[in-house]
PDB file of C-alpha atoms in Angstrom:
ATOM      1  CA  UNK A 703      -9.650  11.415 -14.245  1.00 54.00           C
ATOM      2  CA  UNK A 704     -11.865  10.306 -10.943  1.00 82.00           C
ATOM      3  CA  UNK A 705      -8.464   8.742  -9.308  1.00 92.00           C
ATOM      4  CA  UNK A 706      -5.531   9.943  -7.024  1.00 96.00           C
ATOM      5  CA  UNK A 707      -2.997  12.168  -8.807  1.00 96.00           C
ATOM      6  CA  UNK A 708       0.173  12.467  -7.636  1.00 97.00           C
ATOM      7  CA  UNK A 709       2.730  15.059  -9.324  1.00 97.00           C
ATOM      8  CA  UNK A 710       5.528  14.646 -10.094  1.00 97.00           C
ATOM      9  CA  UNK A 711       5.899  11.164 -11.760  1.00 96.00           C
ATOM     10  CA  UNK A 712       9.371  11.440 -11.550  1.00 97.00           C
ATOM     11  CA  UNK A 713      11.441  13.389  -9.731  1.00 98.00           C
ATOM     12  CA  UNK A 714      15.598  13.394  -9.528  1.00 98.00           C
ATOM     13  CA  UNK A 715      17.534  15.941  -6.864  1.00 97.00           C
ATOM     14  CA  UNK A 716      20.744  16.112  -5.197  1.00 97.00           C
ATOM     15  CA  UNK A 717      21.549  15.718  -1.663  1.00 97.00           C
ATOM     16  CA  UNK A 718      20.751  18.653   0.459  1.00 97.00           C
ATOM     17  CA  UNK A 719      18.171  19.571  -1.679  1.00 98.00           C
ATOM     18  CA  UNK A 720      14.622  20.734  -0.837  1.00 98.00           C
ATOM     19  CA  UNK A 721      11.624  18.655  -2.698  1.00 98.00           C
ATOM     20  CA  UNK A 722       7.716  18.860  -2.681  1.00 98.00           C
ATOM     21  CA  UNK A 723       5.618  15.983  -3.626  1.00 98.00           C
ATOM     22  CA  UNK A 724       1.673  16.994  -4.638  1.00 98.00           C
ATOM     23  CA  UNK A 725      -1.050  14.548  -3.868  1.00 98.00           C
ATOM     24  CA  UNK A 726      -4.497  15.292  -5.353  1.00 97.00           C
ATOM     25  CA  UNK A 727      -6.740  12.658  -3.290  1.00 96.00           C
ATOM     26  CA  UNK A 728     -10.489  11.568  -5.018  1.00 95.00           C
ATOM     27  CA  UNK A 729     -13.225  14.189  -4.516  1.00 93.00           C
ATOM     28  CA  UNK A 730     -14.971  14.005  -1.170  1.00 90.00           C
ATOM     29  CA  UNK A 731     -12.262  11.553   0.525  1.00 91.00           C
ATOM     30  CA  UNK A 732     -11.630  12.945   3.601  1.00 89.00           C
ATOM     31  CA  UNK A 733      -9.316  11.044   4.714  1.00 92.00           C
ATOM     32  CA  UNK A 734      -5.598  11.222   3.112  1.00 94.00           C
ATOM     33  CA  UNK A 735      -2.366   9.332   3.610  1.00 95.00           C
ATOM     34  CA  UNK A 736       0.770   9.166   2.672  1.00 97.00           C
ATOM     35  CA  UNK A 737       3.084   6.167   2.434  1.00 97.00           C
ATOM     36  CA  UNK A 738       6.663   5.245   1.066  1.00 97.00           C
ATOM     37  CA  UNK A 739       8.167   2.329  -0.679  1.00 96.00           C
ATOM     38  CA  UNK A 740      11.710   1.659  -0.594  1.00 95.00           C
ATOM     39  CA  UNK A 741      13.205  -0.852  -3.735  1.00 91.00           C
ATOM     40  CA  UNK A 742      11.960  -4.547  -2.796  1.00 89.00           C
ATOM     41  CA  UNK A 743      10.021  -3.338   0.184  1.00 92.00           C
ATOM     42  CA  UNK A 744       5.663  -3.020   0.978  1.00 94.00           C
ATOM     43  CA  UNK A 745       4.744   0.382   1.755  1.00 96.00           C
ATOM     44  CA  UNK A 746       5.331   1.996   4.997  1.00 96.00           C
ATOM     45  CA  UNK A 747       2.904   3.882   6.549  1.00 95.00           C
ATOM     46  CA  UNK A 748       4.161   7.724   6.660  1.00 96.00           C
ATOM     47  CA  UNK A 749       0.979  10.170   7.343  1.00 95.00           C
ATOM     48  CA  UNK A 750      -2.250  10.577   8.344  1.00 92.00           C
ATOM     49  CA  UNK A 751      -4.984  13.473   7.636  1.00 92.00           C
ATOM     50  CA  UNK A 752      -8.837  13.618   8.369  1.00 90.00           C
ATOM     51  CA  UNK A 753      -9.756  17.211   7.095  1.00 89.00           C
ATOM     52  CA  UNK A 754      -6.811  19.498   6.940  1.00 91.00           C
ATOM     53  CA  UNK A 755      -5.530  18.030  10.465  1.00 90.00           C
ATOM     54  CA  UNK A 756      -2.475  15.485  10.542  1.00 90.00           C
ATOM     55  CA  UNK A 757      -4.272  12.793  12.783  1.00 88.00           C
ATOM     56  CA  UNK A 758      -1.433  10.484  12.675  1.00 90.00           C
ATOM     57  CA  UNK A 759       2.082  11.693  11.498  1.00 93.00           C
ATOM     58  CA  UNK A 760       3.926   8.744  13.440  1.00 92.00           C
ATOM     59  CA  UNK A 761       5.330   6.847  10.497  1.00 94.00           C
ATOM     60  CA  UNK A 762       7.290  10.340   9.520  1.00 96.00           C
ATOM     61  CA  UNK A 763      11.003   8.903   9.882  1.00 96.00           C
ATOM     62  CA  UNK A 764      12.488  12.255  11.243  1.00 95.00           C
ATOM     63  CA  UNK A 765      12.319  16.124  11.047  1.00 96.00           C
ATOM     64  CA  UNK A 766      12.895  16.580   7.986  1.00 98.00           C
ATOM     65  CA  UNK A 767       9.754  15.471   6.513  1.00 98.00           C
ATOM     66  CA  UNK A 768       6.790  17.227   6.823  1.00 96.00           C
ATOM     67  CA  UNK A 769       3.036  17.011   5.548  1.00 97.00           C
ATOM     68  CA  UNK A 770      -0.173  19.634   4.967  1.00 96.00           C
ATOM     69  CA  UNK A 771      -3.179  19.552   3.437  1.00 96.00           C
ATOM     70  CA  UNK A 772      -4.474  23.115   4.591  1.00 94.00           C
ATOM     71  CA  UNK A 773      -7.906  22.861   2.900  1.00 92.00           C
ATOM     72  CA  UNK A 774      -8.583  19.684   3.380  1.00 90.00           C
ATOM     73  CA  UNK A 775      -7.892  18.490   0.158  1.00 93.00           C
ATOM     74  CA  UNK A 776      -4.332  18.694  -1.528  1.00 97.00           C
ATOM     75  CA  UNK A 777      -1.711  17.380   0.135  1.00 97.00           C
ATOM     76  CA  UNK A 778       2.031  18.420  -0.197  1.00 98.00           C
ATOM     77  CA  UNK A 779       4.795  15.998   1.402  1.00 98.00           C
ATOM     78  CA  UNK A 780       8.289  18.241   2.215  1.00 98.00           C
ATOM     79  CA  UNK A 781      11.459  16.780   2.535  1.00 98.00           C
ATOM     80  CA  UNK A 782      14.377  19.342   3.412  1.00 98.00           C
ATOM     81  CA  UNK A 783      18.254  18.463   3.008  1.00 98.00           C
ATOM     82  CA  UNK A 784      16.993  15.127   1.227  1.00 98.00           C
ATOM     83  CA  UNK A 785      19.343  12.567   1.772  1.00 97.00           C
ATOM     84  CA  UNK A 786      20.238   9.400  -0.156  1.00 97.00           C
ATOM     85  CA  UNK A 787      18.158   6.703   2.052  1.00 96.00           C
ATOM     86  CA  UNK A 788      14.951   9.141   1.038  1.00 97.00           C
ATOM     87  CA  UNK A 789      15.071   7.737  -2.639  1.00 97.00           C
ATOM     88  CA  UNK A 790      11.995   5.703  -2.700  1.00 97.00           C
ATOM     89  CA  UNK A 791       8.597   6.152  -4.426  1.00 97.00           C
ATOM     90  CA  UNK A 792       5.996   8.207  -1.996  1.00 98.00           C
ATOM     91  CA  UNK A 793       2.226   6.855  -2.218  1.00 97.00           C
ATOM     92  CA  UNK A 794      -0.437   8.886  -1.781  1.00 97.00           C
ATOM     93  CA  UNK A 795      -3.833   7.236  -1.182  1.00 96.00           C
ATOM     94  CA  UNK A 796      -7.380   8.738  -0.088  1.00 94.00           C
ATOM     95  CA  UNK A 797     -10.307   6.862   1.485  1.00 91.00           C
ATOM     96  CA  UNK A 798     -13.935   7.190   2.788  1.00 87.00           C
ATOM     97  CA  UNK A 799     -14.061   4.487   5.250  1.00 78.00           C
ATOM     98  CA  UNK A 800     -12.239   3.006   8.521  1.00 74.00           C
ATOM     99  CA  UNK A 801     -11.966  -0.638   7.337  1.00 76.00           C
ATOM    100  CA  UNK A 802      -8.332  -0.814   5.336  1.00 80.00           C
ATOM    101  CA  UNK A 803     -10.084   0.149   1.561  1.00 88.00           C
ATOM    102  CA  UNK A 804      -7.471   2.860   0.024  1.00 92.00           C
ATOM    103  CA  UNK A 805      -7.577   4.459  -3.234  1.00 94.00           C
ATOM    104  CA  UNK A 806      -3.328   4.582  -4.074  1.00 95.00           C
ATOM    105  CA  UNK A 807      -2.281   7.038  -6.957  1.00 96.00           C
ATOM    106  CA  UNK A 808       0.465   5.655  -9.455  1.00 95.00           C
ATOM    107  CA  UNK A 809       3.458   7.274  -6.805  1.00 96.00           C
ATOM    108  CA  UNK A 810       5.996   9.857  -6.921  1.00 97.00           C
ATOM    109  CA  UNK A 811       9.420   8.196  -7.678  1.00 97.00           C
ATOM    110  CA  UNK A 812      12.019  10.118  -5.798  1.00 98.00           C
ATOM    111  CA  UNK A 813      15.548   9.574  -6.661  1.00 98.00           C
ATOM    112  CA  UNK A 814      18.458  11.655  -4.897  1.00 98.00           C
ATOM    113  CA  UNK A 815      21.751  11.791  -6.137  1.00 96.00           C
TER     114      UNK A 815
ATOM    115  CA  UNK B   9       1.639  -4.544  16.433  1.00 81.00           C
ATOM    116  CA  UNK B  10       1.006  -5.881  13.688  1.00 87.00           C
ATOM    117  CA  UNK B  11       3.146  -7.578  10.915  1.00 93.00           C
ATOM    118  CA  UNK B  12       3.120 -10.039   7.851  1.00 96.00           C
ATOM    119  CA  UNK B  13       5.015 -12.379   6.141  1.00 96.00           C
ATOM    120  CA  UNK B  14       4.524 -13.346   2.756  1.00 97.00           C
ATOM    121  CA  UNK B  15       6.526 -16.261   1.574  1.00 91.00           C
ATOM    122  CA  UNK B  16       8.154 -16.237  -2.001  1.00 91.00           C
ATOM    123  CA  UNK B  17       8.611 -12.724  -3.269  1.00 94.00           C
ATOM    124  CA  UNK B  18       9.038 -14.301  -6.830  1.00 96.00           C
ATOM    125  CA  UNK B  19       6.295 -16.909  -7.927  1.00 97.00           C
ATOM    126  CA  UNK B  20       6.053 -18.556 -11.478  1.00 97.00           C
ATOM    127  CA  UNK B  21       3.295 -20.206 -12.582  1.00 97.00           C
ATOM    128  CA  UNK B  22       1.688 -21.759 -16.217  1.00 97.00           C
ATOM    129  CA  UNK B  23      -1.022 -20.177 -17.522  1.00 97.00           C
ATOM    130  CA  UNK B  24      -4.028 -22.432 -16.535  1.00 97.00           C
ATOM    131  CA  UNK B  25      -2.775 -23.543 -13.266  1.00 98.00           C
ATOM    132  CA  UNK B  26      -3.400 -22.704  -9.842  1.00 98.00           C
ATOM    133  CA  UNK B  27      -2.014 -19.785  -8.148  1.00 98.00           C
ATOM    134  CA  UNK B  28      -0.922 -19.831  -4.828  1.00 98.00           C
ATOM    135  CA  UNK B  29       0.457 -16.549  -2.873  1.00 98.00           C
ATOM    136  CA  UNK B  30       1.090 -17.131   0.913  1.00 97.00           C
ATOM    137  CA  UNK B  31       0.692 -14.830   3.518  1.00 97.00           C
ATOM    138  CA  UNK B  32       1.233 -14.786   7.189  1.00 97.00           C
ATOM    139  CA  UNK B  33      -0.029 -12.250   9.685  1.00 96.00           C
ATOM    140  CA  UNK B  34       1.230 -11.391  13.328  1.00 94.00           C
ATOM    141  CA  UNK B  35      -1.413  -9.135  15.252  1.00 89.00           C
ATOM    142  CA  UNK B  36      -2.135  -8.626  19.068  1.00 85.00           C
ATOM    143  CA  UNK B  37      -5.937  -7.493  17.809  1.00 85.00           C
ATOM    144  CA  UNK B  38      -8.400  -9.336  15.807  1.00 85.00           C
ATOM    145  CA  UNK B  39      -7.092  -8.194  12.403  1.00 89.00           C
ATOM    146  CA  UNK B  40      -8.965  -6.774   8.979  1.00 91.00           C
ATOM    147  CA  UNK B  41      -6.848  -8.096   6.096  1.00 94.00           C
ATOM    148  CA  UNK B  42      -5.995  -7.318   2.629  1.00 95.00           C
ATOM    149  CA  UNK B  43      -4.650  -8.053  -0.741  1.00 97.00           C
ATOM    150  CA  UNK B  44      -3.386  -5.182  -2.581  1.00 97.00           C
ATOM    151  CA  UNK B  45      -2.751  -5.679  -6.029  1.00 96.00           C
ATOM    152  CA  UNK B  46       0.101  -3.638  -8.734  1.00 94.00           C
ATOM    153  CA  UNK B  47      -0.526  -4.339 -11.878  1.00 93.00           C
ATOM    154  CA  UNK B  48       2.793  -2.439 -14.456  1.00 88.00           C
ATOM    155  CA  UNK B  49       2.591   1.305 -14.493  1.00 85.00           C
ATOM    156  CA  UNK B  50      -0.515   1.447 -12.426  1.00 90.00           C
ATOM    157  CA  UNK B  51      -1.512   2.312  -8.498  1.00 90.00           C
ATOM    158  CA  UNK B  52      -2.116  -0.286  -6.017  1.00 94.00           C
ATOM    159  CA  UNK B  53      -5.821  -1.168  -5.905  1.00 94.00           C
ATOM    160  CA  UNK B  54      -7.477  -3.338  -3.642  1.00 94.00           C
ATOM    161  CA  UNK B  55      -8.017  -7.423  -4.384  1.00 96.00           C
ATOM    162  CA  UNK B  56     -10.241  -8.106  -1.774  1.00 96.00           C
ATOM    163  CA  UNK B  57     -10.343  -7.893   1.984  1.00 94.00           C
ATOM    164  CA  UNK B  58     -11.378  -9.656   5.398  1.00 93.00           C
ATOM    165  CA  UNK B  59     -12.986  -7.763   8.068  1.00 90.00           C
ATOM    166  CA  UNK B  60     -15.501 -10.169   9.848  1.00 87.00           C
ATOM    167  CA  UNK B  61     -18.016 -12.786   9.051  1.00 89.00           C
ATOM    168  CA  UNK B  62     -17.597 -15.254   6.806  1.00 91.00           C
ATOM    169  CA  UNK B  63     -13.374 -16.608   6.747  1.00 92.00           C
ATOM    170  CA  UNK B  64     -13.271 -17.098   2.927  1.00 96.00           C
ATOM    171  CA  UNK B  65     -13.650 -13.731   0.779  1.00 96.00           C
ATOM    172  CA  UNK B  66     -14.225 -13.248  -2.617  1.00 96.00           C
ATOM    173  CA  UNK B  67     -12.896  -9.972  -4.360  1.00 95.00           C
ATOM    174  CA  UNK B  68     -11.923  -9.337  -7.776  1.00 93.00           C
ATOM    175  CA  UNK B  69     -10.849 -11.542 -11.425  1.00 93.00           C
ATOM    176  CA  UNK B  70     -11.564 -14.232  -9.651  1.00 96.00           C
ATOM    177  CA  UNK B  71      -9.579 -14.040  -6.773  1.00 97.00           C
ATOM    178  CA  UNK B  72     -10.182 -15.228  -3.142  1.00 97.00           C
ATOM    179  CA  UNK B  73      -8.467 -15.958   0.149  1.00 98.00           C
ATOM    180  CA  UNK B  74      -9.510 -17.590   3.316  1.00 96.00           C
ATOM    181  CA  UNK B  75      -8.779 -16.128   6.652  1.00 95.00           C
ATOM    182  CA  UNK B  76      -7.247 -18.915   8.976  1.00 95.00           C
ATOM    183  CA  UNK B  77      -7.500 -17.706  12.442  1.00 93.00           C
ATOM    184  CA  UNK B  78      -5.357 -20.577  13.666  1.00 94.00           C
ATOM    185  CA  UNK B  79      -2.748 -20.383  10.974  1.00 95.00           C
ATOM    186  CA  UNK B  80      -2.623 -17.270  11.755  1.00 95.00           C
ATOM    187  CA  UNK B  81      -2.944 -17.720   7.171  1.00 96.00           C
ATOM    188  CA  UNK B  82      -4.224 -15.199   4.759  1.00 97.00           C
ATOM    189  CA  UNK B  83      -3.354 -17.156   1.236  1.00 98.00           C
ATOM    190  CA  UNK B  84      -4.352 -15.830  -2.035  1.00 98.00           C
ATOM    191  CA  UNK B  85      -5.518 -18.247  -4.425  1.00 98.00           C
ATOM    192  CA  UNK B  86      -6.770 -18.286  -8.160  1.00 98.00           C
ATOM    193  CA  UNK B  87      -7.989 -21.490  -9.432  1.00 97.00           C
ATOM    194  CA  UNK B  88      -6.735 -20.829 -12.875  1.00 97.00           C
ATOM    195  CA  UNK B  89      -4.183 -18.625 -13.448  1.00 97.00           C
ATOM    196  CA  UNK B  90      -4.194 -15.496 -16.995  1.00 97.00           C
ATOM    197  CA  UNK B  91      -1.419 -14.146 -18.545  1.00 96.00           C
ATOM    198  CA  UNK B  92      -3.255 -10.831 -17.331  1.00 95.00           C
ATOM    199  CA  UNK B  93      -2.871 -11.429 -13.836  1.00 97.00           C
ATOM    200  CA  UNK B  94       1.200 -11.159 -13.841  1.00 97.00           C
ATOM    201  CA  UNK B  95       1.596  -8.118 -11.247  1.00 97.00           C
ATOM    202  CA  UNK B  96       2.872  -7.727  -7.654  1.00 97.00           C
ATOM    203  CA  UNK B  97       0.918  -8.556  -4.445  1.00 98.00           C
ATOM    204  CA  UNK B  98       0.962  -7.249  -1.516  1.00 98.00           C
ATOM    205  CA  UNK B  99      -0.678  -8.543   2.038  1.00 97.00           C
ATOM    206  CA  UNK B 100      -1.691  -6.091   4.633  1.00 95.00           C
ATOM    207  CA  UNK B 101      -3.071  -5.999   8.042  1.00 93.00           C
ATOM    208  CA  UNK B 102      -4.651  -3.468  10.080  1.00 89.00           C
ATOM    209  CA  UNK B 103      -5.913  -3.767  13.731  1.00 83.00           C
ATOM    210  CA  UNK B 104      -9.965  -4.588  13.730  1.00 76.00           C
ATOM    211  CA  UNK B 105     -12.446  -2.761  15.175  1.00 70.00           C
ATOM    212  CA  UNK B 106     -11.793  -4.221  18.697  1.00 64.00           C
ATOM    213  CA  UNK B 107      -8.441  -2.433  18.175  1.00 63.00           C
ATOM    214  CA  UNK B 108      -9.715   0.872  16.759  1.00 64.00           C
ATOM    215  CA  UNK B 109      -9.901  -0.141  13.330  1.00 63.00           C
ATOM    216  CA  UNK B 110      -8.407   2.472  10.821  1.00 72.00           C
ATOM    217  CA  UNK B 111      -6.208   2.415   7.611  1.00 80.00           C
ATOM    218  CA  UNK B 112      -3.315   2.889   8.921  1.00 86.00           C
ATOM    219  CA  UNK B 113      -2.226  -0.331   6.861  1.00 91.00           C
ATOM    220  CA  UNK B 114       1.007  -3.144   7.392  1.00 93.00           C
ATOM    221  CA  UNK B 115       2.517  -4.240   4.265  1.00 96.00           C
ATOM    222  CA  UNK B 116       4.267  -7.279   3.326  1.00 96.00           C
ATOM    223  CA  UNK B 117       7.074  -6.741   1.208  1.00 96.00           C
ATOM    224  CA  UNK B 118       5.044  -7.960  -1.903  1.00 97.00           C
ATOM    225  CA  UNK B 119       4.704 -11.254  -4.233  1.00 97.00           C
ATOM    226  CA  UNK B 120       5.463 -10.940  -8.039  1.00 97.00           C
ATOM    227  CA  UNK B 121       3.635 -13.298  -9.949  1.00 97.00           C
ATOM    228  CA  UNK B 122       4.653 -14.171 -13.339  1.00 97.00           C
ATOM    229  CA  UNK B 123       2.484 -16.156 -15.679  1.00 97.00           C
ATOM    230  CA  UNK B 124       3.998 -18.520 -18.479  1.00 96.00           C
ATOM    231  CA  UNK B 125       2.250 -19.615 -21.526  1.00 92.00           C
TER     232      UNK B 125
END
């Protein structure tokens, strides 16, 4: 289809482990980001990329996650030594504009054991 | 900073009647705001938003929500609520232009409407 794809739908690891998350943004969005949303929570803000650069990677909560999109169009999220409190489903969304109007894929549901 | 509120995470309404979802913003910018819709199974897509011009915005099924500057108020309404429009919604701000715009979006933590025959 024309809209974000995000692989895997569902993934379930144990703690320590290493994960990637795959975001495949709409053709010709430039811009990419990455968000999280914890049970009964809105989606945080995570990361930002314009072109294969991270132009905002504020929202990262630590170290152990980390972001690239190294031709400027998929995008892989890695989380090493995953912990429980990562469990969470991580948004991936692409746009063409500066004015708030994001194109969300259907998530990557990350549970950790 | 910016941050919203939105009242009720769990709203129930007839089919027919009028819906109702509050939201609240906190912003030290003019603000662009949003409604962010999740319908079961399916992305978030966008409801409608205010960026500037005129305070009450259309967007889509028949949506629309007026921006109250001193309310500080961003309430969705629907004048006549479908069984098809049970899903969660979410409020979001981001700082205007005067603030450098951008889509680097605050969530509320999300309204789940549920529509009763």
């Amino acid at each position: 289809g024309a809209g974000v794809s995000q692989t895997p739908s569902n993934k379930v690891t144990e703690k320590g482990k290493y994960v990637e998350l795959r975001c495949d943004p709409i053709s010709g969005h430039t811009a990419l980001y990455w968000y999280r949303q914890s049970l009964g929570q809105g989606p945080e803000f995570l990361i930002y990329f314009q072109g294969t650069g991270a132009a905002d990677d504020s929202g990262l909560p630590n170290d152990r996650f980390f972001a690239v999109r190294p031709e400027g169009s998929v995008s892989t999220l890695k989380i090493q030594r995953t912990e429980r409190g990562d469990s969470a489903v991580y948004l991936c969304a692409s746009s063409t504009t500066n004015t708030g109007e994001l194109f969300f894929g259907e998530g990557s549901r990350l549970t950790v054991l | 900073a910016q941050s919203v509120t939105q009242l009720g995470s769990h709203v129930s309404v007839s089919e027919g009647a009028l819906v109702l979802l509050r939201c609240n913003y906190s912003s030290s910018v003019p603000p662009y705001l949003f409604w962010y819709v999740q319908y079961p199974n399916q992305g978030l897509q966008l409801l409608l938003k205010y960026t500037t011009g005129a305070t009450l915005v259309k967007g889509i099924n028949g949506f629309e929500a007026e921006f109250k500057k001193s309310e500080t108020s961003f309430h969705l309404t629907k004048p006549s609520a479908h069984m098809s429009d049970a899903a969660e919604y979410f409020c979001a701000v981001t700082p205007g232009s005067l603030g450098g715009g951008g889509n680097k979006l605050t969530f509320g933590t999300g309204t789940q409407l549920k529509v009763e025959l």
